[in-house]
Every structure is written in structure tokens, then in C-alpha cells.
PDB file of C-alpha atoms and ligand atoms in Angstrom:
ATOM      1  CA  MET I   1     -15.794  89.497 179.243  1.00 76.00           C
ATOM      2  CA  PHE I   2     -17.013  86.007 178.341  1.00 83.00           C
ATOM      3  CA  PRO I   3     -20.406  84.310 177.946  1.00 87.00           C
ATOM      4  CA  ARG I   4     -21.685  82.762 181.151  1.00 87.00           C
ATOM      5  CA  ARG I   5     -25.005  81.188 180.155  1.00 92.00           C
ATOM      6  CA  GLY I   6     -26.320  79.384 177.093  1.00 92.00           C
ATOM      7  CA  GLU I   7     -28.317  82.435 176.004  1.00 93.00           C
ATOM      8  CA  ASP I   8     -25.129  84.560 175.944  1.00 93.00           C
ATOM      9  CA  TYR I   9     -23.920  82.613 172.897  1.00 94.00           C
ATOM     10  CA  ILE I  10     -25.036  82.960 169.285  1.00 93.00           C
ATOM     11  CA  ALA I  11     -25.046  79.513 167.709  1.00 94.00           C
ATOM     12  CA  LEU I  12     -23.797  79.162 164.146  1.00 93.00           C
ATOM     13  CA  GLY I  13     -26.989  77.182 163.486  1.00 93.00           C
ATOM     14  CA  ASP I  14     -28.981  80.368 164.261  1.00 95.00           C
ATOM     15  CA  ILE I  15     -26.732  82.828 162.407  1.00 96.00           C
ATOM     16  CA  PRO I  16     -24.465  80.990 159.962  1.00 97.00           C
ATOM     17  CA  ILE I  17     -21.057  82.509 159.202  1.00 97.00           C
ATOM     18  CA  ILE I  18     -22.082  83.355 155.633  1.00 97.00           C
ATOM     19  CA  GLU I  19     -24.978  85.472 156.920  1.00 98.00           C
ATOM     20  CA  THR I  20     -22.591  87.547 159.059  1.00 98.00           C
ATOM     21  CA  TRP I  21     -20.178  87.746 156.135  1.00 98.00           C
ATOM     22  CA  LYS I  22     -22.906  89.046 153.800  1.00 98.00           C
ATOM     23  CA  ALA I  23     -23.552  91.848 156.322  1.00 98.00           C
ATOM     24  CA  LEU I  24     -19.825  92.726 156.220  1.00 98.00           C
ATOM     25  CA  GLU I  25     -19.875  92.679 152.415  1.00 98.00           C
ATOM     26  CA  ALA I  26     -22.781  95.150 152.589  1.00 98.00           C
ATOM     27  CA  CYS I  27     -20.548  97.441 154.698  1.00 98.00           C
ATOM     28  CA  VAL I  28     -17.977  97.416 151.886  1.00 98.00           C
ATOM     29  CA  ALA I  29     -20.685  98.158 149.314  1.00 98.00           C
ATOM     30  CA  LYS I  30     -21.842 101.131 151.423  1.00 98.00           C
ATOM     31  CA  GLY I  31     -18.274 102.455 151.690  1.00 98.00           C
ATOM     32  CA  LEU I  32     -18.240 101.976 155.475  1.00 98.00           C
ATOM     33  CA  THR I  33     -15.035  99.923 155.280  1.00 98.00           C
ATOM     34  CA  ARG I  34     -12.478  99.054 152.623  1.00 98.00           C
ATOM     35  CA  ASN I  35     -11.344  95.645 153.848  1.00 98.00           C
ATOM     36  CA  ILE I  36     -13.005  92.810 155.731  1.00 98.00           C
ATOM     37  CA  GLY I  37     -11.442  89.775 157.345  1.00 98.00           C
ATOM     38  CA  VAL I  38     -11.906  87.065 159.926  1.00 98.00           C
ATOM     39  CA  CYS I  39     -10.395  85.829 163.130  1.00 98.00           C
ATOM     40  CA  ASN I  40      -9.640  82.382 164.530  1.00 97.00           C
ATOM     41  CA  PHE I  41     -10.741  80.700 161.294  1.00 98.00           C
ATOM     42  CA  SER I  42      -9.421  77.222 160.459  1.00 98.00           C
ATOM     43  CA  ILE I  43      -8.479  76.301 156.886  1.00 98.00           C
ATOM     44  CA  LYS I  44     -11.804  74.426 156.669  1.00 98.00           C
ATOM     45  CA  LYS I  45     -13.810  77.517 157.646  1.00 97.00           C
ATOM     46  CA  LEU I  46     -11.736  79.822 155.407  1.00 98.00           C
ATOM     47  CA  ASP I  47     -12.221  77.488 152.472  1.00 97.00           C
ATOM     48  CA  ALA I  48     -15.982  77.264 153.005  1.00 97.00           C
ATOM     49  CA  LEU I  49     -16.224  81.053 153.293  1.00 98.00           C
ATOM     50  CA  CYS I  50     -14.112  81.691 150.180  1.00 97.00           C
ATOM     51  CA  ARG I  51     -16.372  79.379 148.175  1.00 97.00           C
ATOM     52  CA  GLN I  52     -19.544  81.243 149.229  1.00 97.00           C
ATOM     53  CA  ALA I  53     -18.330  84.840 149.518  1.00 98.00           C
ATOM     54  CA  SER I  54     -18.567  87.591 146.915  1.00 98.00           C
ATOM     55  CA  ILE I  55     -15.638  89.372 148.625  1.00 98.00           C
ATOM     56  CA  ARG I  56     -12.909  87.105 149.969  1.00 97.00           C
ATOM     57  CA  PRO I  57     -11.461  87.830 153.422  1.00 98.00           C
ATOM     58  CA  VAL I  58      -8.232  89.840 153.176  1.00 98.00           C
ATOM     59  CA  MET I  59      -7.073  88.781 156.634  1.00 98.00           C
ATOM     60  CA  ASN I  60      -7.238  85.953 159.146  1.00 98.00           C
ATOM     61  CA  GLN I  61      -6.072  86.870 162.651  1.00 98.00           C
ATOM     62  CA  ILE I  62      -4.927  83.783 164.573  1.00 98.00           C
ATOM     63  CA  GLU I  63      -2.609  82.792 167.380  1.00 98.00           C
ATOM     64  CA  LEU I  64       0.876  82.369 165.919  1.00 98.00           C
ATOM     65  CA  HIS I  65       4.271  81.990 167.612  1.00 98.00           C
ATOM     66  CA  PRO I  66       7.067  79.405 167.688  1.00 98.00           C
ATOM     67  CA  TYR I  67       5.006  76.987 169.846  1.00 98.00           C
ATOM     68  CA  LEU I  68       2.063  77.202 167.398  1.00 98.00           C
ATOM     69  CA  GLN I  69       3.546  77.735 163.947  1.00 98.00           C
ATOM     70  CA  GLN I  70       0.516  76.624 161.863  1.00 98.00           C
ATOM     71  CA  ARG I  71       2.523  75.961 158.690  1.00 98.00           C
ATOM     72  CA  GLY I  72      -0.479  74.486 156.841  1.00 98.00           C
ATOM     73  CA  MET I  73      -2.407  77.699 157.472  1.00 98.00           C
ATOM     74  CA  LEU I  74       0.585  79.797 156.369  1.00 98.00           C
ATOM     75  CA  ASP I  75       0.791  77.870 153.081  1.00 98.00           C
ATOM     76  CA  TYR I  76      -2.969  78.039 152.533  1.00 98.00           C
ATOM     77  CA  CYS I  77      -3.056  81.804 153.087  1.00 98.00           C
ATOM     78  CA  ARG I  78      -0.026  82.424 150.833  1.00 97.00           C
ATOM     79  CA  THR I  79      -1.650  80.404 148.056  1.00 97.00           C
ATOM     80  CA  ASN I  80      -4.963  82.215 148.459  1.00 97.00           C
ATOM     81  CA  THR I  81      -3.556  85.726 149.044  1.00 97.00           C
ATOM     82  CA  ILE I  82      -4.967  86.052 152.539  1.00 98.00           C
ATOM     83  CA  GLN I  83      -2.798  88.015 154.985  1.00 98.00           C
ATOM     84  CA  LEU I  84      -2.192  86.390 158.380  1.00 98.00           C
ATOM     85  CA  THR I  85      -2.005  88.395 161.602  1.00 98.00           C
ATOM     86  CA  ALA I  86      -0.224  86.769 164.529  1.00 98.00           C
ATOM     87  CA  TYR I  87      -1.910  87.451 167.852  1.00 98.00           C
ATOM     88  CA  SER I  88      -0.225  86.709 171.185  1.00 98.00           C
ATOM     89  CA  PRO I  89       3.141  86.694 169.360  1.00 98.00           C
ATOM     90  CA  LEU I  90       5.024  86.982 172.677  1.00 98.00           C
ATOM     91  CA  GLY I  91       3.053  84.282 174.470  1.00 97.00           C
ATOM     92  CA  SER I  92       0.405  86.481 176.078  1.00 96.00           C
ATOM     93  CA  GLY I  93       2.050  86.465 179.508  1.00 93.00           C
ATOM     94  CA  ASP I  94      -0.487  88.814 181.099  1.00 92.00           C
ATOM     95  CA  ARG I  95      -3.626  86.835 180.296  1.00 90.00           C
ATOM     96  CA  PRO I  96      -5.993  86.504 183.267  1.00 87.00           C
ATOM     97  CA  ALA I  97      -4.968  83.642 185.585  1.00 86.00           C
ATOM     98  CA  GLY I  98      -8.170  81.767 184.710  1.00 82.00           C
ATOM     99  CA  MET I  99      -6.945  81.468 181.114  1.00 86.00           C
ATOM    100  CA  LYS I 100      -3.573  79.968 182.072  1.00 90.00           C
ATOM    101  CA  LYS I 101      -2.692  76.324 182.527  1.00 89.00           C
ATOM    102  CA  SER I 102      -0.378  75.321 185.331  1.00 87.00           C
ATOM    103  CA  GLY I 103       3.207  74.800 184.214  1.00 87.00           C
ATOM    104  CA  GLU I 104       2.652  76.167 180.704  1.00 90.00           C
ATOM    105  CA  PRO I 105       5.888  76.974 178.862  1.00 89.00           C
ATOM    106  CA  THR I 106       6.932  80.593 178.373  1.00 93.00           C
ATOM    107  CA  LEU I 107       8.258  81.773 175.030  1.00 97.00           C
ATOM    108  CA  LEU I 108      10.378  84.681 176.218  1.00 97.00           C
ATOM    109  CA  ASP I 109      12.414  82.390 178.525  1.00 96.00           C
ATOM    110  CA  ASN I 110      12.958  79.709 175.903  1.00 98.00           C
ATOM    111  CA  PRO I 111      16.727  78.994 175.674  1.00 98.00           C
ATOM    112  CA  VAL I 112      16.677  79.081 171.850  1.00 98.00           C
ATOM    113  CA  MET I 113      15.040  82.523 171.898  1.00 98.00           C
ATOM    114  CA  GLN I 114      17.585  83.709 174.459  1.00 98.00           C
ATOM    115  CA  ARG I 115      20.529  82.337 172.465  1.00 98.00           C
ATOM    116  CA  VAL I 116      19.368  83.892 169.173  1.00 98.00           C
ATOM    117  CA  ALA I 117      18.710  87.187 170.984  1.00 98.00           C
ATOM    118  CA  SER I 118      22.173  87.357 172.504  1.00 98.00           C
ATOM    119  CA  LYS I 119      23.767  86.362 169.154  1.00 98.00           C
ATOM    120  CA  HIS I 120      22.169  89.458 167.543  1.00 98.00           C
ATOM    121  CA  GLY I 121      22.479  91.741 170.606  1.00 98.00           C
ATOM    122  CA  ARG I 122      18.669  91.957 170.830  1.00 98.00           C
ATOM    123  CA  THR I 123      15.927  90.865 173.248  1.00 98.00           C
ATOM    124  CA  PRO I 124      13.959  87.591 173.075  1.00 98.00           C
ATOM    125  CA  GLY I 125      10.790  89.629 172.418  1.00 98.00           C
ATOM    126  CA  GLN I 126      12.433  91.192 169.373  1.00 98.00           C
ATOM    127  CA  VAL I 127      13.455  87.753 168.094  1.00 98.00           C
ATOM    128  CA  LEU I 128       9.851  86.523 168.400  1.00 98.00           C
ATOM    129  CA  LEU I 129       8.553  89.507 166.443  1.00 98.00           C
ATOM    130  CA  ALA I 130      11.292  89.297 163.799  1.00 98.00           C
ATOM    131  CA  TRP I 131      10.450  85.610 163.371  1.00 98.00           C
ATOM    132  CA  GLY I 132       6.813  86.527 162.649  1.00 98.00           C
ATOM    133  CA  LEU I 133       7.871  89.231 160.186  1.00 98.00           C
ATOM    134  CA  CYS I 134      10.301  86.841 158.433  1.00 98.00           C
ATOM    135  CA  ARG I 135       7.306  84.583 157.780  1.00 98.00           C
ATOM    136  CA  GLU I 136       5.515  87.585 156.210  1.00 97.00           C
ATOM    137  CA  THR I 137       2.862  87.689 158.937  1.00 98.00           C
ATOM    138  CA  VAL I 138       1.648  90.831 160.687  1.00 98.00           C
ATOM    139  CA  VAL I 139       2.566  90.812 164.391  1.00 98.00           C
ATOM    140  CA  ILE I 140       0.511  92.622 167.028  1.00 98.00           C
ATOM    141  CA  PRO I 141       2.414  92.552 170.339  1.00 98.00           C
ATOM    142  CA  LYS I 142       0.675  94.312 173.197  1.00 98.00           C
ATOM    143  CA  SER I 143       2.656  96.469 175.598  1.00 98.00           C
ATOM    144  CA  VAL I 144       1.808  99.260 178.027  1.00 97.00           C
ATOM    145  CA  ASN I 145       5.498  99.940 178.669  1.00 98.00           C
ATOM    146  CA  PRO I 146       7.137 102.737 176.598  1.00 98.00           C
ATOM    147  CA  GLU I 147      10.560 101.060 176.506  1.00 98.00           C
ATOM    148  CA  ARG I 148       9.093  97.714 175.374  1.00 98.00           C
ATOM    149  CA  LEU I 149       6.939  99.516 172.778  1.00 98.00           C
ATOM    150  CA  ARG I 150      10.156 101.025 171.361  1.00 98.00           C
ATOM    151  CA  GLN I 151      11.883  97.623 171.438  1.00 98.00           C
ATOM    152  CA  ASN I 152       8.945  95.991 169.675  1.00 98.00           C
ATOM    153  CA  LEU I 153       8.914  98.576 166.880  1.00 98.00           C
ATOM    154  CA  ALA I 154      12.689  98.221 166.486  1.00 98.00           C
ATOM    155  CA  ALA I 155      12.274  94.466 165.887  1.00 98.00           C
ATOM    156  CA  ALA I 156      11.314  95.392 162.308  1.00 97.00           C
ATOM    157  CA  ASP I 157      14.977  95.776 161.323  1.00 97.00           C
ATOM    158  CA  LEU I 158      16.218  92.538 162.899  1.00 98.00           C
ATOM    159  CA  VAL I 159      16.990  89.986 160.176  1.00 97.00           C
ATOM    160  CA  LEU I 160      17.150  86.368 161.327  1.00 98.00           C
ATOM    161  CA  ASP I 161      19.407  84.026 159.364  1.00 98.00           C
ATOM    162  CA  PRO I 162      18.452  80.566 158.033  1.00 98.00           C
ATOM    163  CA  GLN I 163      20.073  78.846 161.044  1.00 98.00           C
ATOM    164  CA  ASP I 164      18.006  80.984 163.457  1.00 98.00           C
ATOM    165  CA  MET I 165      14.840  80.163 161.497  1.00 98.00           C
ATOM    166  CA  ALA I 166      15.670  76.429 161.491  1.00 98.00           C
ATOM    167  CA  ASP I 167      16.351  76.432 165.253  1.00 98.00           C
ATOM    168  CA  ILE I 168      13.064  78.221 165.931  1.00 98.00           C
ATOM    169  CA  ALA I 169      11.150  75.958 163.488  1.00 98.00           C
ATOM    170  CA  ALA I 170      12.124  73.007 165.702  1.00 98.00           C
ATOM    171  CA  LEU I 171      10.241  74.510 168.676  1.00 98.00           C
ATOM    172  CA  ASP I 172       6.758  73.910 167.232  1.00 98.00           C
ATOM    173  CA  ARG I 173       4.564  71.938 169.614  1.00 96.00           C
ATOM    174  CA  GLY I 174       1.121  72.873 168.325  1.00 95.00           C
ATOM    175  CA  SER I 175       0.161  74.414 171.648  1.00 94.00           C
ATOM    176  CA  ARG I 176      -2.193  77.331 172.167  1.00 96.00           C
ATOM    177  CA  PHE I 177      -1.992  79.898 174.948  1.00 96.00           C
ATOM    178  CA  VAL I 178      -5.546  81.012 174.112  1.00 95.00           C
ATOM    179  CA  ASP I 179      -7.228  77.620 173.875  1.00 93.00           C
ATOM    180  CA  GLY I 180     -10.803  78.904 173.545  1.00 92.00           C
ATOM    181  CA  SER I 181     -12.114  76.881 176.500  1.00 90.00           C
ATOM    182  CA  PHE I 182     -14.270  79.868 177.515  1.00 87.00           C
ATOM    183  CA  PHE I 183     -16.366  78.937 174.452  1.00 90.00           C
ATOM    184  CA  GLU I 184     -17.321  75.670 176.142  1.00 91.00           C
ATOM    185  CA  GLY I 185     -19.162  77.179 179.137  1.00 88.00           C
ATOM    186  CA  PRO I 186     -22.480  75.818 180.447  1.00 91.00           C
ATOM    187  CA  GLY I 187     -25.137  75.767 177.744  1.00 94.00           C
ATOM    188  CA  SER I 188     -22.680  76.631 174.973  1.00 96.00           C
ATOM    189  CA  PRO I 189     -23.497  75.379 171.477  1.00 95.00           C
ATOM    190  CA  TYR I 190     -19.732  75.175 170.786  1.00 95.00           C
ATOM    191  CA  THR I 191     -17.100  72.512 171.329  1.00 94.00           C
ATOM    192  CA  LEU I 192     -13.362  73.083 171.028  1.00 95.00           C
ATOM    193  CA  GLY I 193     -13.226  70.436 168.302  1.00 94.00           C
ATOM    194  CA  ALA I 194     -15.739  72.396 166.211  1.00 93.00           C
ATOM    195  CA  LEU I 195     -14.120  75.732 167.091  1.00 94.00           C
ATOM    196  CA  TRP I 196     -10.639  74.829 165.850  1.00 96.00           C
ATOM    197  CA  ASP I 197     -11.604  72.003 163.459  1.00 95.00           C
ATOM    198  CA  GLU I 198      -8.865  69.898 165.073  1.00 89.00           C
TER     199      GLU I 198
HETATM  200  N1  NAP O 201      -8.344  87.763 167.956  1.00 66.90           N
HETATM  201  C1  NAP O 201      -8.206  87.088 169.086  1.00 66.90           C
HETATM  202  O1  NAP O 201      -8.918  86.104 169.352  1.00 66.90           O
HETATM  203  C2  NAP O 201      -7.130  87.499 170.021  1.00 66.90           C
HETATM  204  C3  NAP O 201      -6.809  86.674 171.107  1.00 66.90           C
HETATM  205  C4  NAP O 201      -5.785  87.081 171.957  1.00 66.90           C
HETATM  206  C5  NAP O 201      -5.111  88.286 171.739  1.00 66.90           C
HETATM  207  N2  NAP O 201      -5.470  89.063 170.688  1.00 66.90           N
HETATM  208  C6  NAP O 201      -4.780  90.369 170.465  1.00 66.90           C
HETATM  209  O2  NAP O 201      -3.391  90.167 170.238  1.00 66.90           O
HETATM  210  C7  NAP O 201      -2.654  91.265 170.751  1.00 66.90           C
HETATM  211  C8  NAP O 201      -1.481  90.773 171.558  1.00 66.90           C
HETATM  212  O3  NAP O 201      -1.713  89.565 172.201  1.00 66.90           O
HETATM  213  P1  NAP O 201      -1.636  89.336 173.779  1.00 66.90           P
HETATM  214  O4  NAP O 201      -1.897  90.600 174.504  1.00 66.90           O
HETATM  215  O5  NAP O 201      -2.477  88.136 174.054  1.00 66.90           O
HETATM  216  O6  NAP O 201      -0.157  88.849 174.030  1.00 66.90           O
HETATM  217  P2  NAP O 201       1.336  89.262 173.630  1.00 66.90           P
HETATM  218  O7  NAP O 201       1.394  90.509 172.843  1.00 66.90           O
HETATM  219  O8  NAP O 201       1.936  88.005 173.099  1.00 66.90           O
HETATM  220  O9  NAP O 201       1.961  89.474 175.089  1.00 66.90           O
HETATM  221  C9  NAP O 201       1.669  90.581 175.864  1.00 66.90           C
HETATM  222  C10 NAP O 201       2.587  90.493 177.091  1.00 66.90           C
HETATM  223  O10 NAP O 201       3.953  90.631 176.685  1.00 66.90           O
HETATM  224  C11 NAP O 201       4.553  91.689 177.397  1.00 66.90           C
HETATM  225  N3  NAP O 201       5.527  92.326 176.487  1.00 66.90           N
HETATM  226  C12 NAP O 201       5.263  93.189 175.469  1.00 66.90           C
HETATM  227  N4  NAP O 201       6.390  93.496 174.803  1.00 66.90           N
HETATM  228  C13 NAP O 201       7.391  92.812 175.410  1.00 66.90           C
HETATM  229  C14 NAP O 201       8.785  92.713 175.193  1.00 66.90           C
HETATM  230  N5  NAP O 201       9.390  93.346 174.197  1.00 66.90           N
HETATM  231  N6  NAP O 201       9.510  91.912 176.020  1.00 66.90           N
HETATM  232  C15 NAP O 201       8.911  91.249 177.042  1.00 66.90           C
HETATM  233  N7  NAP O 201       7.592  91.287 177.285  1.00 66.90           N
HETATM  234  C16 NAP O 201       6.828  92.066 176.489  1.00 66.90           C
HETATM  235  C17 NAP O 201       3.433  92.598 177.820  1.00 66.90           C
HETATM  236  O11 NAP O 201       3.749  93.272 179.008  1.00 66.90           O
HETATM  237  P3  NAP O 201       3.785  94.888 179.073  1.00 66.90           P
HETATM  238  O12 NAP O 201       2.464  95.392 178.566  1.00 66.90           O
HETATM  239  O13 NAP O 201       4.011  95.156 180.528  1.00 66.90           O
HETATM  240  O14 NAP O 201       4.938  95.312 178.192  1.00 66.90           O
HETATM  241  C18 NAP O 201       2.333  91.570 178.096  1.00 66.90           C
HETATM  242  O15 NAP O 201       2.512  90.975 179.374  1.00 66.90           O
HETATM  243  C19 NAP O 201      -3.640  92.105 171.544  1.00 66.90           C
HETATM  244  O16 NAP O 201      -3.949  93.229 170.755  1.00 66.90           O
HETATM  245  C20 NAP O 201      -4.858  91.218 171.703  1.00 66.90           C
HETATM  246  O17 NAP O 201      -6.081  91.943 171.734  1.00 66.90           O
HETATM  247  C21 NAP O 201      -6.442  88.699 169.810  1.00 66.90           C
END
């Protein structure tokens, strides 16, 4: 799934982001797609793209959940009318073992999530999704289980109150489940600092 050698990567020095973006804009011009967006962009990269682009990105898909709330990004995207999609909104529990750190916290077992869930007679997964929807983000939980798929869809009508939102806001720890370290393999032109601009 991931690059293994230096030549498996495309360096941004060889194909700058704006060059890729121009190719996507050409797809819009040809009627091949209506909307184009980006993924894993920082505010710095979004801002640079918006300044150079003819068509601004409609979407940025990033990791978002109570342990990585990214409020600066949320504000930036609201101000600039860019929709945010929250990936791994449930904590991505079935990532391959090689992408997990030992002792990493789980979201679904968090006591706050469990308390809010039992207060509303819902599941912790539904609380996590309702939290994302309350922040006006798109949530894309993955499930292969029919009952959990139903539960996840039903999270759309769960309304969290201001106390729930305040309790969950306090859980932010700026931590990623998908930390991008596979971008730092042998021979990679990327560093995590440059990837996330952090
Ligand atoms: N753009 C990117 O760089 C990027 C990176 C990572 C992920 N993504 C995308 O984001 C989407 C979701 O992220 P993800 O798969 O990493 O993680 P996720 O949706 O946060 O978590 C998936 C895990 O949660 C379980 N689950 C689903 N619904 C549940 C519920 N109601 N209660 C308890 N457990 C539940 C699933 O198990 P079951 O299947 O057994 O229900 C699975 O183990 C995927 O479409 C993925 O492709 C994008």
C-alpha cells in the first residue's frame, strides 16, 4: 500500500502542488467532474493553493475527532467556505498494526464519550459522529457491520447539548491516529514537519 523506496515517491519539487491542481481544474473545464478538493492539507498549504488557483478547493479531507479537533483549521475553512471532511472519526481502530503506537488512547472507550452516550441512550460511536456533525463537518465512518452501519446513519438525528460539546472540547490533545510516518520511509523526499506544517 505504501512507498518502499525513494523512487516510489513523487517529490513536490518535481511536481509542485499547483501543477497537479491545474490538471484537476482542467478536469472541471472538460466536464469530467463538478467539484475538486484536497486531502491532508494544512492551513499553510490551503492558503498557498487558494492564492494560486483559478478554482478554489471545495473540500479538505483531514483527520478530525475529539483528540485532534483542529479548531484553527475549522475556523479557516468556515471563513473561506471550504467544507471539511473528518476521516477516522471513530479513531480508526482497525488500522494495520504497523500504523499503531503502543498504548495509544481509544476514543470509543473514553469515559466522557461513554457518559454522554448513556445520557442520550446512544452509543459512543454515535456521539463521536454527532459531535462531528454539530461542528458542520462531514463524517465518513467506515464499517463492514450492518448493525453499526445503521447506528452510524442514525447518529444524524442525535443533538448534543452545549454541556456535551464543552465536555468533549476538553478532550483535545492534538494527537493523530494516522501520523503519516509511512511518508518518511527510506529515500523519501518528505518529512513529517513538512507534511503537516507543524
Ligand atoms: N484521506 C486520508 O488520508 C484518510 C486516512 C485515513 C482514513 N481515511 C478514510 O476515512 C474513512 C474512515 O476512517 P477509518 O477507517 O480510518 O476509521 P474510523 O471510521 O474512525 O474507524 C473504523 C473502525 O471503527 C469501527 N466502527 C465503525 N462503526 C462503529 C460503531 N458505530 N461503533 C464502534 N465501532 C465502529 C469499524 O469496525 P467495523 O467495520 O467492524 O464496524 C472499524 O474498526 C475511510 O473511508 C478511510 O478510507 C482517509
